Amino acid sequence: GDSVTQMEGPVTLSEEAFLTINCTYTATGYPSLFWYVQYPGEGLQLLLKATKADDKGSNKGFEATYRKETTSFHLEKGSVQVSDSAVYFCALSQGNTPLVFGKGTRLSVIA
Amino acid sequence: KAGVTQTPRYLIKTRGQQVTLSCSPISGHRSVSWYQQTPGQGLQFLFEYFSETQRNKGNFPGRFSGRQFSNSRSEMNVSTLELGDSALYLCASSLEGRTFDYGYTFGSGTRLTVV
């Protein structure tokens, strides 16, 4: 079945550092890809999405590009802030199928 | 507009008991999905309801059940609780249940602890 693999955490960065969280997927067909973020004690929030190859999703300084040739959807941010500390989940879905999530990557940003 | 509301936020139950969790979706959303989140297994899909009908079901035992009412509110029930059922249960609503169109909005979850 479909699956998502993302880099293990935790990731600890200093404020203003560059962030990359790797995500690769296995799927039949052409899934939509998502990044969700979970802040402590809260549910998941959609951070960005891409629905077809070469699409770039972006939001709040985060970006990810749907790469069909490498089946990847890596999350990047040029300059992280302490407020970005959270758990990040990569996910995929096809049409009406449920979201399939990666295991999550915990990011800690220190001042 | 109001987000997805899950009640209660926290629950402590004893092994063998049953529990009912509630989810009120965003007004106008007809699809409600439930996920279980644990440190070991991550986020696992339980089931999805659309217009009062179960449309998708994950790989969970029959002790886990759900339903959706005509106002789109949904409940999930877990009978004969086991220690391993301790988890954060997340509900997500969507307009049509098609992620590539509208995406899902998640609630803050119900933290269930089984002792």
Coordinates of C-alpha atoms in Angstrom, one line a residue:
Chain A
G1 CA 0.0 0.0 0.0
D2 CA 0.9 3.7 0.0
S3 CA 3.5 4.8 2.5
V4 CA 5.4 7.9 3.5
T5 CA 8.9 7.9 5.0
Q6 CA 10.3 11.0 6.6
M7 CA 13.6 11.7 8.4
E8 CA 13.8 10.7 12.0
G9 CA 14.1 13.4 14.6
P10 CA 14.6 15.1 16.7
V11 CA 16.1 18.0 14.7
T12 CA 17.6 20.7 16.8
L13 CA 18.6 24.0 15.1
S14 CA 19.6 27.4 16.2
E15 CA 17.4 30.4 15.3
E16 CA 17.8 31.6 11.7
A17 CA 19.3 28.3 10.6
F18 CA 18.2 26.6 7.4
L19 CA 15.7 23.8 7.7
T20 CA 15.3 20.7 5.6
I21 CA 13.1 17.8 6.5
N22 CA 13.2 15.0 4.0
C23 CA 10.1 13.1 2.9
T24 CA 9.8 10.4 0.3
Y25 CA 6.7 8.4 -0.6
T26 CA 5.6 5.2 -2.3
A27 CA 2.2 5.3 -4.1
T28 CA 0.4 4.0 -7.1
G29 CA -1.0 6.7 -9.2
Y30 CA -0.5 10.4 -8.6
P31 CA -1.1 11.3 -5.0
S32 CA -1.6 14.7 -3.4
L33 CA 1.2 15.6 -0.9
F34 CA 0.9 17.5 2.3
W35 CA 2.9 18.8 5.2
Y36 CA 1.0 19.1 8.5
V37 CA 2.4 20.7 11.7
Q38 CA 1.5 19.8 15.3
Y39 CA 2.2 22.3 18.1
P40 CA 2.4 21.0 21.7
G41 CA -1.1 20.0 23.0
E42 CA -2.8 20.7 19.7
G43 CA -4.1 18.9 16.7
L44 CA -2.7 19.0 13.2
Q45 CA -2.7 22.1 11.0
L46 CA -2.2 22.0 7.3
L47 CA 1.0 23.8 6.5
L48 CA 1.1 23.4 2.7
K49 CA 0.2 21.0 -0.1
A50 CA 0.9 20.2 -3.7
T51 CA -1.5 18.3 -5.9
K52 CA 0.6 17.5 -9.0
A53 CA 4.2 17.0 -10.1
D54 CA 6.5 20.1 -10.0
D55 CA 3.9 22.0 -7.9
K56 CA 5.5 24.0 -5.1
G57 CA 3.5 24.5 -1.9
S58 CA 4.4 27.4 0.3
N59 CA 3.2 29.0 3.5
K60 CA 4.7 31.0 6.4
G61 CA 8.2 30.8 4.8
F62 CA 8.0 27.0 4.4
E63 CA 8.2 25.5 0.9
A64 CA 8.1 22.0 -0.6
T65 CA 8.2 20.9 -4.2
Y66 CA 6.5 17.7 -5.5
R67 CA 9.2 15.8 -7.3
K68 CA 7.7 12.8 -9.1
E69 CA 11.0 11.6 -10.4
T70 CA 12.5 11.2 -6.9
T71 CA 9.1 10.6 -5.2
S72 CA 10.0 13.3 -2.7
F73 CA 8.4 16.3 -1.0
H74 CA 11.1 17.8 1.2
L75 CA 10.2 20.6 3.5
E76 CA 12.4 23.6 3.6
K77 CA 12.6 27.0 5.4
G78 CA 15.4 29.5 5.0
S79 CA 15.4 30.9 8.5
V80 CA 13.7 29.1 11.4
Q81 CA 12.3 30.8 14.5
V82 CA 11.8 29.5 18.0
S83 CA 8.0 29.6 17.2
D84 CA 8.6 26.9 14.5
S85 CA 9.3 24.3 17.2
A86 CA 6.8 21.6 16.6
V87 CA 6.3 18.1 15.1
Y88 CA 6.1 18.1 11.3
F89 CA 4.2 15.3 9.4
C90 CA 4.4 14.5 5.7
A91 CA 1.3 12.9 4.3
L92 CA -0.2 11.7 1.0
S93 CA -3.7 11.0 -0.3
Q94 CA -5.3 10.0 -3.5
G95 CA -8.8 11.1 -4.3
N96 CA -11.1 9.9 -1.6
T97 CA -8.6 7.7 0.2
P98 CA -7.6 8.6 3.8
L99 CA -4.4 10.5 4.5
V100 CA -1.4 8.4 5.0
F101 CA 1.1 10.0 7.4
G102 CA 4.8 9.7 8.0
K103 CA 6.0 9.1 11.6
G104 CA 6.6 12.8 12.2
T105 CA 9.8 14.8 12.8
R106 CA 10.2 16.8 15.9
L107 CA 11.9 20.2 15.4
S108 CA 13.4 22.2 18.3
V109 CA 14.7 25.7 17.6
I110 CA 16.9 27.3 20.2
A111 CA 17.5 31.0 20.6
Chain B
K1 CA -15.9 30.4 11.7
A2 CA -15.7 27.8 14.4
G3 CA -13.2 25.0 13.9
V4 CA -13.5 21.3 14.6
T5 CA -14.5 20.7 18.2
Q6 CA -13.7 17.5 20.0
T7 CA -15.0 16.6 23.4
P8 CA -13.9 15.8 25.9
R9 CA -10.3 16.9 25.8
Y10 CA -9.1 14.4 28.3
L11 CA -10.5 11.1 29.6
I12 CA -9.2 8.5 32.0
K13 CA -10.9 5.1 31.8
T14 CA -10.3 1.7 33.3
R15 CA -9.6 -1.4 31.3
G16 CA -12.7 -3.2 30.2
Q17 CA -14.8 0.0 30.2
Q18 CA -16.2 1.6 27.1
V19 CA -15.8 5.2 25.9
T20 CA -17.5 7.6 23.5
L21 CA -15.8 10.5 21.9
S22 CA -17.5 13.3 20.1
C23 CA -16.5 15.5 17.1
S24 CA -18.4 18.5 15.7
P25 CA -17.1 19.4 12.2
I26 CA -16.8 22.8 10.7
S27 CA -20.3 24.0 9.6
G28 CA -21.1 22.7 6.2
H29 CA -18.4 20.0 6.2
R30 CA -19.9 16.6 5.5
S31 CA -16.9 14.3 5.9
V32 CA -15.5 13.4 9.2
S33 CA -12.4 11.2 9.7
W34 CA -10.9 9.7 12.9
Y35 CA -7.2 9.0 13.5
Q36 CA -5.4 7.5 16.4
Q37 CA -2.1 8.9 17.4
T38 CA 0.4 7.0 19.6
P39 CA 4.2 7.5 20.0
G40 CA 4.9 4.0 18.7
Q41 CA 2.5 3.7 15.7
G42 CA 2.2 7.4 14.8
L43 CA -1.0 8.5 13.1
Q44 CA -3.3 5.7 12.0
F45 CA -6.6 6.0 10.2
L46 CA -9.6 4.6 12.0
F47 CA -12.6 5.4 9.7
E48 CA -14.3 8.1 7.7
Y49 CA -17.9 9.1 7.5
F50 CA -19.6 11.0 4.7
S51 CA -23.2 12.0 4.8
E52 CA -23.9 9.5 7.6
T53 CA -22.3 6.6 5.8
Q54 CA -19.0 4.9 6.6
R55 CA -16.9 5.4 3.5
N56 CA -13.5 4.1 4.5
K57 CA -12.3 2.0 7.4
G58 CA -8.8 1.4 8.7
N59 CA -7.3 -1.8 10.1
F60 CA -8.7 -1.7 13.7
P61 CA -10.6 -4.3 15.6
G62 CA -14.3 -4.3 15.8
R63 CA -14.2 -2.8 19.3
F64 CA -13.7 0.5 17.5
S65 CA -16.9 1.9 15.9
G66 CA -18.3 5.1 14.9
R67 CA -21.3 6.9 13.5
Q68 CA -22.3 10.2 12.0
F69 CA -25.5 12.1 12.6
S70 CA -27.6 14.0 10.1
N71 CA -26.0 17.3 11.3
S72 CA -22.6 15.8 10.4
R73 CA -21.5 15.5 14.0
S74 CA -19.7 12.2 14.6
E75 CA -19.0 9.9 17.5
M76 CA -16.6 7.1 17.9
N77 CA -16.9 4.4 20.5
V78 CA -14.3 2.0 21.9
S79 CA -15.6 -1.0 23.8
T80 CA -13.7 -3.2 26.2
L81 CA -10.9 -0.8 26.6
E82 CA -7.3 -2.1 26.6
L83 CA -4.2 -0.4 27.9
G84 CA -3.0 -0.1 24.3
D85 CA -5.9 2.1 23.4
S86 CA -4.3 5.0 25.3
A87 CA -3.8 7.6 22.6
L88 CA -4.7 10.9 21.3
Y89 CA -7.7 10.6 19.1
L90 CA -8.0 13.2 16.3
C91 CA -11.0 14.1 14.3
A92 CA -10.7 15.8 10.9
S93 CA -13.4 17.4 8.8
S94 CA -13.6 18.2 5.2
L95 CA -16.1 19.6 2.8
E96 CA -16.3 16.6 0.5
G97 CA -13.6 14.3 1.9
R98 CA -11.4 14.8 -1.1
T99 CA -8.0 16.0 0.1
F100 CA -6.8 17.4 -3.2
D101 CA -9.7 19.8 -3.3
Y102 CA -10.1 21.2 0.2
G103 CA -7.9 19.4 2.6
Y104 CA -8.8 18.4 6.1
T105 CA -9.1 20.5 9.3
F106 CA -8.2 18.7 12.4
G107 CA -9.5 19.2 15.9
S108 CA -7.3 19.4 19.0
G109 CA -8.0 15.8 19.9
T110 CA -9.2 13.8 22.9
R111 CA -6.4 12.4 25.0
L112 CA -7.6 9.0 26.3
T113 CA -5.7 7.2 29.1
V114 CA -6.6 3.7 30.0
V115 CA -5.5 2.5 33.4

